[in-house]
Short mmCIF file of C-alpha atoms in Angstrom, two decimals:
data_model
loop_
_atom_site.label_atom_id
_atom_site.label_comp_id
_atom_site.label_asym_id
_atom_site.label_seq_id
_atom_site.Cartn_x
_atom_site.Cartn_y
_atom_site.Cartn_z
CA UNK A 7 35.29 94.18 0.64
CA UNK A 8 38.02 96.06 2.60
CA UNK A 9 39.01 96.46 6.33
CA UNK A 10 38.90 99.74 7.80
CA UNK A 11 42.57 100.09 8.08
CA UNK A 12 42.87 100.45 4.35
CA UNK A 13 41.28 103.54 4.05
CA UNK A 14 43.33 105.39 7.09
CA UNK A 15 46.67 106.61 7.66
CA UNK A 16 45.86 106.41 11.35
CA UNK A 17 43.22 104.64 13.99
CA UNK A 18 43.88 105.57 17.19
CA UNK A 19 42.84 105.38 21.13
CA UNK A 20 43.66 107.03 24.32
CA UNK A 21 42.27 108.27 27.67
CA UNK A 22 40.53 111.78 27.61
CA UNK A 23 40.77 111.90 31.52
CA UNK A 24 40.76 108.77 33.16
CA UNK A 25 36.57 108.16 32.51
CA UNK A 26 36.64 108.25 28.91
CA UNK A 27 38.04 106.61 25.83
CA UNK A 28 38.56 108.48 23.02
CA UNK A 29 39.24 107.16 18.85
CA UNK A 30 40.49 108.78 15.94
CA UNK A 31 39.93 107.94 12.72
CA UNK A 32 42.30 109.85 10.45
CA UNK A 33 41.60 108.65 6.45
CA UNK A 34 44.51 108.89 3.65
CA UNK A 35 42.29 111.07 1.33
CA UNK A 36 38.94 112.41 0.51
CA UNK A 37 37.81 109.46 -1.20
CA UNK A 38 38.44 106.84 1.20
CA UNK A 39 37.07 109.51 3.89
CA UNK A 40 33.86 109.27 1.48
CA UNK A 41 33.49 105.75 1.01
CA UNK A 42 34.04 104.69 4.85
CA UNK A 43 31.25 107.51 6.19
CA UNK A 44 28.70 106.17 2.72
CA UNK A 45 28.89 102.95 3.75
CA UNK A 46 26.61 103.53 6.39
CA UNK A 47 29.00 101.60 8.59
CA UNK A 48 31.03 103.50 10.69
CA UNK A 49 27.99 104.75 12.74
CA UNK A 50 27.11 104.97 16.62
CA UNK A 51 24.94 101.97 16.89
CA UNK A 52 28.38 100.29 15.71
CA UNK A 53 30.45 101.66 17.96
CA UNK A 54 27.87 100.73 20.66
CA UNK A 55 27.84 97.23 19.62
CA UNK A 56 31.16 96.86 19.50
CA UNK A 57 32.54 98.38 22.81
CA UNK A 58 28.97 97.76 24.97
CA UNK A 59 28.11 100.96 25.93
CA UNK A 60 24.79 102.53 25.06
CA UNK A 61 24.01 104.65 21.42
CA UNK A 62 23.00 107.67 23.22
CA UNK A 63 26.69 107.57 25.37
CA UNK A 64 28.40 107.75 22.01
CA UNK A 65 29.95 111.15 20.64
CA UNK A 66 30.71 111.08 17.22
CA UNK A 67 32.53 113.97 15.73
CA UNK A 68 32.65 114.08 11.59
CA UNK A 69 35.85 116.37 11.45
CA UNK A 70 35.99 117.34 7.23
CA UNK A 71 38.59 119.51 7.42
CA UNK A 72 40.69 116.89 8.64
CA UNK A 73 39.37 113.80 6.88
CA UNK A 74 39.16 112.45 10.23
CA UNK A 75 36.19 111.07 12.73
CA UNK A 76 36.52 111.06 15.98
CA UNK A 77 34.55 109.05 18.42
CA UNK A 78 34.19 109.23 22.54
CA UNK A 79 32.73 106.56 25.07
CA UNK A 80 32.32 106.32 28.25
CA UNK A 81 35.05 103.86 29.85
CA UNK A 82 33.36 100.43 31.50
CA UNK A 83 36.12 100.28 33.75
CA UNK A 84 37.71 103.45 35.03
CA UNK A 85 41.28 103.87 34.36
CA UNK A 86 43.41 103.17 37.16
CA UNK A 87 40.66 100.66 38.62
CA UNK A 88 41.77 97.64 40.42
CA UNK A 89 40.22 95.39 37.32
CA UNK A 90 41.27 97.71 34.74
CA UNK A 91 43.38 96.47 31.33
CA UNK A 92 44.82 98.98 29.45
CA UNK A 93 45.37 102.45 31.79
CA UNK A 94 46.28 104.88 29.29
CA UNK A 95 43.69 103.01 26.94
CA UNK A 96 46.13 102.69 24.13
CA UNK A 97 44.84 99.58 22.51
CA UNK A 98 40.97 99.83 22.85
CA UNK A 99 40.81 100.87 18.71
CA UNK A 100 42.26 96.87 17.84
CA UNK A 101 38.35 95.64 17.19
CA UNK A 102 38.05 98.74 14.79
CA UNK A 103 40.71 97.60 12.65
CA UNK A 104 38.98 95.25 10.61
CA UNK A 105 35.60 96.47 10.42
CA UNK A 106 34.74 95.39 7.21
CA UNK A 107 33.63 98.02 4.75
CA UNK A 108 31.59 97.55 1.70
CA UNK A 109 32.97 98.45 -1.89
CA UNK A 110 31.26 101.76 -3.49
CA UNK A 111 29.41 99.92 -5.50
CA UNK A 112 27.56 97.55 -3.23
CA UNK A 113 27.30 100.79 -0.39
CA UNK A 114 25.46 102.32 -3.58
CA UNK A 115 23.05 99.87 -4.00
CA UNK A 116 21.85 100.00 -0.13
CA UNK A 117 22.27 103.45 -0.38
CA UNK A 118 21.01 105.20 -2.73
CA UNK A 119 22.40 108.90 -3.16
CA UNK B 4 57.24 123.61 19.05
CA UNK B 5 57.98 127.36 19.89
CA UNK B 6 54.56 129.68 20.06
CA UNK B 7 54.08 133.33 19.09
CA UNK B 8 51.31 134.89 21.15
CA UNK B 9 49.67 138.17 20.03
CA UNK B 10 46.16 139.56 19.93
CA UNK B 11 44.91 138.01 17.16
CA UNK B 12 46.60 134.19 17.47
CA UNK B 13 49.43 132.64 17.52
CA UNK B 14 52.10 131.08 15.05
CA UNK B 15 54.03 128.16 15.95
CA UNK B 16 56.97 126.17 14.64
CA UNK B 17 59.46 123.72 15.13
CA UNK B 18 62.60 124.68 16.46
CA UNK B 19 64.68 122.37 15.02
CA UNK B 20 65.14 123.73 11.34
CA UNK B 21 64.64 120.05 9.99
CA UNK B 22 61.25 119.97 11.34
CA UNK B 23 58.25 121.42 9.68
CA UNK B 24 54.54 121.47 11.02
CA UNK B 25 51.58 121.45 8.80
CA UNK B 26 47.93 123.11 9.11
CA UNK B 27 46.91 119.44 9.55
CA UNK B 28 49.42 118.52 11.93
CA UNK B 29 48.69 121.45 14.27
CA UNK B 30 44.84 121.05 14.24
CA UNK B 31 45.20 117.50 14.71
CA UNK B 32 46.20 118.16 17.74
CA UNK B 33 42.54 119.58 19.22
CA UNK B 34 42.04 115.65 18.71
CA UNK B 35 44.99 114.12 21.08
CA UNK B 36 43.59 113.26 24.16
CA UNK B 37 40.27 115.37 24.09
CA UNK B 38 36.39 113.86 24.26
CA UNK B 39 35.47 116.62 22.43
CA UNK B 40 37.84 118.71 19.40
CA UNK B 41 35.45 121.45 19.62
CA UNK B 42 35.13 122.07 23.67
CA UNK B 43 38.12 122.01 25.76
CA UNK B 44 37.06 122.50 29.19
CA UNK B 45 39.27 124.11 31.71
CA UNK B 46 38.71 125.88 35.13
CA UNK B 47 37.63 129.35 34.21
CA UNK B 48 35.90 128.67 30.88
CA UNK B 49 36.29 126.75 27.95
CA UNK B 50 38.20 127.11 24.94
CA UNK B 51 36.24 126.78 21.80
CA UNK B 52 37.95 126.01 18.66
CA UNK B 53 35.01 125.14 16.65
CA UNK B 54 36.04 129.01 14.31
CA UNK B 55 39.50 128.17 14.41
CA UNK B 56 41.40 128.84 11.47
CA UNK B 57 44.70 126.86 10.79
CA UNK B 58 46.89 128.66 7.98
CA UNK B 59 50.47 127.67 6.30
CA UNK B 60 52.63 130.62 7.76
CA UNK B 61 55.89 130.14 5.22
CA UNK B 62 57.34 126.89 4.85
CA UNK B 63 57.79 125.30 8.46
CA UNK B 64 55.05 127.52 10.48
CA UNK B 65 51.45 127.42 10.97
CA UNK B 66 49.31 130.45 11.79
CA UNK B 67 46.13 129.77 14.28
CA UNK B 68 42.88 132.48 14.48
CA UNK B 69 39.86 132.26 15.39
CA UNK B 70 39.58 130.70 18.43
CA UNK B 71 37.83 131.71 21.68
CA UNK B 72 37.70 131.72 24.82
CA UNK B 73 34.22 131.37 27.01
CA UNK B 74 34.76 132.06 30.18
CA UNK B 75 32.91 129.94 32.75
CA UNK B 76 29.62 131.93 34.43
CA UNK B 77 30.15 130.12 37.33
CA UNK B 78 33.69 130.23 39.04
CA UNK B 79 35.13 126.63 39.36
CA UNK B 80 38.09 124.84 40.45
CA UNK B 81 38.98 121.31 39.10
CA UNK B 82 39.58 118.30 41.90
CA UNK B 83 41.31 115.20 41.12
CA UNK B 84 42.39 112.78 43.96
CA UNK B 85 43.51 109.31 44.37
CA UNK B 86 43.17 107.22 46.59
CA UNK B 87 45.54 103.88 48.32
CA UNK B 88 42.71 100.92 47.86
CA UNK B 89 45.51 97.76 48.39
CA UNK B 90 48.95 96.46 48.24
CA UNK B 91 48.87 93.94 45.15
CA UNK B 92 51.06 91.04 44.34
CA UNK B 93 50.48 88.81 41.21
CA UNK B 94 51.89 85.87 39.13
CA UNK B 95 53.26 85.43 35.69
CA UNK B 96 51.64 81.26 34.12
CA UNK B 97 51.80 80.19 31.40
CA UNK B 98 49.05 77.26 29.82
CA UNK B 99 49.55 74.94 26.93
CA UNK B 100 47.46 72.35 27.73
CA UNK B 101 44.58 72.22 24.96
CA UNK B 102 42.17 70.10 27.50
CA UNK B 103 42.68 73.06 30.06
CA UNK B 104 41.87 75.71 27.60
CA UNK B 105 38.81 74.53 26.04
CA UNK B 106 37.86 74.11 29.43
CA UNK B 107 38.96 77.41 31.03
CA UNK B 108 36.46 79.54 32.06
CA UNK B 109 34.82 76.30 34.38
CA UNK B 110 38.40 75.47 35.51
CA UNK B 111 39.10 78.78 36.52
CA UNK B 112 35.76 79.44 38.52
CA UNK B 113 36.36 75.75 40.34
CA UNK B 114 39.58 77.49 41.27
CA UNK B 115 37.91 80.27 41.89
CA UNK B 116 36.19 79.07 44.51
CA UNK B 117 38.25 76.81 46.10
CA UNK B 118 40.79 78.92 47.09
CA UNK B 119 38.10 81.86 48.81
CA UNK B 120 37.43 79.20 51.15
CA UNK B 121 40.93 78.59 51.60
CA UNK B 122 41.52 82.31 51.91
CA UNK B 123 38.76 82.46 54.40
CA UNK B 124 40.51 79.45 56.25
CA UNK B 125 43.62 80.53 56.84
CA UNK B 126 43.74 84.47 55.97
CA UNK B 127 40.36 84.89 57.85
CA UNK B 128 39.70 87.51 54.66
CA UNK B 129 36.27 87.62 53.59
CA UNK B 130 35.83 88.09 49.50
CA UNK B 131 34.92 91.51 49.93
CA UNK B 132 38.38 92.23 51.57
CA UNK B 133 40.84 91.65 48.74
CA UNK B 134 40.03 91.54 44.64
CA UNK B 135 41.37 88.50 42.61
CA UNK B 136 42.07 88.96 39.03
CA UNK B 137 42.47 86.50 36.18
CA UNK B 138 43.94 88.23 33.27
CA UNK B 139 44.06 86.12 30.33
CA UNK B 140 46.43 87.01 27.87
CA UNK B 141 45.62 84.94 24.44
CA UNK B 142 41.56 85.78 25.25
CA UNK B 143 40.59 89.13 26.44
CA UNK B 144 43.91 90.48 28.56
CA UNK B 145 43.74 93.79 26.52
CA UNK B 146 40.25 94.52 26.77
CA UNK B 147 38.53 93.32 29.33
CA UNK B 148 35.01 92.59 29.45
CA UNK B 149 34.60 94.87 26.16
CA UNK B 150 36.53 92.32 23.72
CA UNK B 151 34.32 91.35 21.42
CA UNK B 152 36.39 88.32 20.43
CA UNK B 153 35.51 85.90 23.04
CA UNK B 154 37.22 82.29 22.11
CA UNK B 155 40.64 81.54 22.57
CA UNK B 156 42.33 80.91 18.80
CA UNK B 157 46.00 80.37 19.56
CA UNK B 158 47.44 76.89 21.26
CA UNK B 159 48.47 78.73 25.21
CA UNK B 160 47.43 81.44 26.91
CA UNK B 161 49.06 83.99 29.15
CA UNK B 162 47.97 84.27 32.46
CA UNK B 163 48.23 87.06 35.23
CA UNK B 164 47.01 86.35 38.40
CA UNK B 165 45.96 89.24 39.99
CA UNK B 166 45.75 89.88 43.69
CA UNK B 167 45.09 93.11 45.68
CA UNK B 168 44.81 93.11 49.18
CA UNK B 169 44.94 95.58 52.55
CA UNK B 170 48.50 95.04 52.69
CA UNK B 171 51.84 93.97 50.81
CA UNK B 172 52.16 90.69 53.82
CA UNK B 173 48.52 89.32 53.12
CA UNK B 174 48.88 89.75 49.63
CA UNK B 175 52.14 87.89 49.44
CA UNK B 176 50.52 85.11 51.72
CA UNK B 177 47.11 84.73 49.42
CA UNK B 178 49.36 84.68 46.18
CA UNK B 179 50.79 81.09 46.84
CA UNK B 180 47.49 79.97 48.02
CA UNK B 181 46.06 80.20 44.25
CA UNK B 182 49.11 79.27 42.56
CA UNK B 183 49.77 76.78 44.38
CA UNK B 184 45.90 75.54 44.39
CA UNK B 185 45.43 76.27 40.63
CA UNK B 186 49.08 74.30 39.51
CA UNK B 187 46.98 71.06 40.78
CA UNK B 188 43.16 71.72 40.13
CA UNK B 189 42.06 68.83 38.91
CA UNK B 190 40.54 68.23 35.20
CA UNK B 191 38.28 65.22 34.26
CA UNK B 192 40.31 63.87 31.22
CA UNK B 193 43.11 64.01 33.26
CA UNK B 194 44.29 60.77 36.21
CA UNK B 195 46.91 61.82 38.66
CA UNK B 196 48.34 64.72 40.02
CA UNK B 197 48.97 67.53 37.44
CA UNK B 198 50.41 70.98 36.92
CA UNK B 199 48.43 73.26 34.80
CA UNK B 200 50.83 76.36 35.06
CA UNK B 201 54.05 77.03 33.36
CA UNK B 202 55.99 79.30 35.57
CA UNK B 203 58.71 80.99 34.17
CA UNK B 204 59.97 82.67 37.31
CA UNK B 205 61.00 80.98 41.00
CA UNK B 206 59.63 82.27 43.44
CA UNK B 207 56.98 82.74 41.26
CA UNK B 208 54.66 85.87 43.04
CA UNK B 209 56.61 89.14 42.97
CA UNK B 210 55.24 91.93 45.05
CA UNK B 211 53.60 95.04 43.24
CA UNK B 212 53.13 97.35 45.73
CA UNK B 213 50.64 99.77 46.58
CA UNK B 214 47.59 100.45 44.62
CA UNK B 215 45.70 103.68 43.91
CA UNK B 216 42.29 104.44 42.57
CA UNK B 217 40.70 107.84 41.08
CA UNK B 218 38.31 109.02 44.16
CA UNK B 219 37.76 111.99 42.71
CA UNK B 220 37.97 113.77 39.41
CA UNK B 221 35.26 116.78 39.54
CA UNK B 222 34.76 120.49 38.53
CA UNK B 223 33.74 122.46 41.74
CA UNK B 224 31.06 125.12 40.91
CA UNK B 225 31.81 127.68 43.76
CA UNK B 226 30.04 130.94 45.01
CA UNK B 227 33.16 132.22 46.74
CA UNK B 228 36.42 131.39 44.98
CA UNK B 229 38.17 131.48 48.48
CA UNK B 230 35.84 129.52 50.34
CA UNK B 231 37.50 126.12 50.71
CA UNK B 232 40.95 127.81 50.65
CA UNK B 233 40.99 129.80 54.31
CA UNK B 234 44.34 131.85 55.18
CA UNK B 235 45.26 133.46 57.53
CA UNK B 236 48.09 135.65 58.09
CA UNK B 237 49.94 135.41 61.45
CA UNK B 238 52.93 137.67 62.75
CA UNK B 239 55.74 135.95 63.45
#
């Protein structure tokens, strides 16, 4: 079992205009790019469990060219808002870091190509 | 980067002879800042890049074709405003104290609501007339209600207290209220007077300054372009 950081070269957020957040997921090489989008768990119902928003307000953009995905959600709090954390939205990608991914093998098993 | 325009594309490159740019490195760049790599959406039409072709032009340059643009049926015009909500002054604590932080969330709502009644006391501010803001570094300072990772793991905490109200004056005059109010709220396991907050500043509040919001961030569909923009030309 690895942590999604050891399959990338970068993981990334930022503001696309002040109502979204935007990640991307830029993998070291085709294999790890493989082995991340297999395991079945680098999906939209995870990225709506993880930052609260609902499956249907996730984008998810499977870029091949560039061995990258790239995900957009709404922002819960506006950027610039009175309550608001993080206004440029830099650091909303730190609870993707470790997502634990499965090895090939055990991806394999649950599923089956 | 320096770009060559032409019919067809464009080439671009580094100036700087020790920099290089890559196919990768230029489309990668559809990715910075965008919802959307695909659909970049600008007043007049949107530029669609989903063809785009991103060739090695020679060593340090990278050729781009294939992209288009679709101009918008409708003419629009893109509004973005912001708008003064408060004046906002806060205050920098730190808390050690393990019998405060396994405890925090019910100490700080006590607080919470013992100084609003102050504040309504002696400000005469209702709680819909100013926004206070614990932001808990060491918990969820970063993220807000969207951290997943809701316990506190590390021995202190870093606290901001938050305060933004119609102006810089009752700002400044609820700031020492709280900090004043939390340094002494009481805890069970603890007899006597206490101080819950390490400040590492006196006078501890230091004015922020004014506060704006995003009103308005909108694309304007409009019938006649010049509409909402009347001139008028006068001899003078």
């Amino acid at each position: 079992m690895r942590e999604l950081w050891q399959f990338t070269k970068l993981i990334r957020s930022k503001n696309a205009g002040p109502f979204e957040l935007t990640f991307d997921i830029m993998f070291k090489d085709q294999e790890s790019f493989n082995q991340v989008l297999q395991s079945g768990v680098l999906t939209k119902e995870r990225i709506s469990e993880l930052y609260q928003v609902g499956v249907d307000e996730v984008r998810f953009f499977q870029i091949n060219k560039l061995l990258t995905v790239k995900i957009t959600i709404p922002r819960k709090v506006f950027s610039g808002d009175v309550r608001d954390t993080d206004i440029y939205g830099g650091q909303f990608h730190g609870p993707l870091i470790q997502v634990p991914i499965p090895d090939s093998s055990s991806a394999r098993l649950r599923q089956p190509q | 980067m320096a770009a060559e325009l032409d019919q067809n594309g464009f080439t671009v490159a580094p100036p700087n002879p020790d920099l290089h740019c890559t196919p990768q490195s230029v489309s990668a760049h559809t990715l910075y800042e965008t919802g959307d790599p695909y659909h970049l959406v600008e007043s007049g039409g949107t530029l669609d890049t989903s063809d785009a072709k991103f060739e090695a032009s020679g060593n340090r340059a990278v050729r781009v074709t294939g992209s288009r643009f679709l101009p918008a049926t409708k003419y629009t015009v893109r509004i973005e405003g912001a708008a003064l909500v408060g004046y906002r002054s806060i205050v920098v604590a730190g808390i050690r104290d393990p019998l405060v932080l396994r405890q925090l969330d019910s100490f700080l709502s006590t607080l919470r609501k013992v100084v609003e009644r102050k504040i309504s006391e002696n400000l005469n501010l209702a709680t819909n007339q100013y926004t206070l803001n614990f932001r808990i570094y060491g918990r969820n300072g970063t993220l807000g209600e969207v951290e997943p990772e809701t316990s506190i793991d590390g021995h202190e905490i870093g606290l901001i207290i938050d305060v933004v109200a119609p102006s810089q004056s009752l700002a400044a005059d609820i700031m020492p209220i709280v900090s004043h109010t939390g340094l002494h709220n009481p805890i069970p396991e603890h007899e006597g007077l206490i101080s819950n907050f390490a400040y590492p500043f006196s006078p501890g509040g230091i004015d922020a300054g004014p506060v704006y919001q995003f009103c308005a961030n909108h694309v304007w569909e409009l019938d006649d372009p010049c509409k909402p923009f009347p001139m008028s030309l006068e001899n003078v």
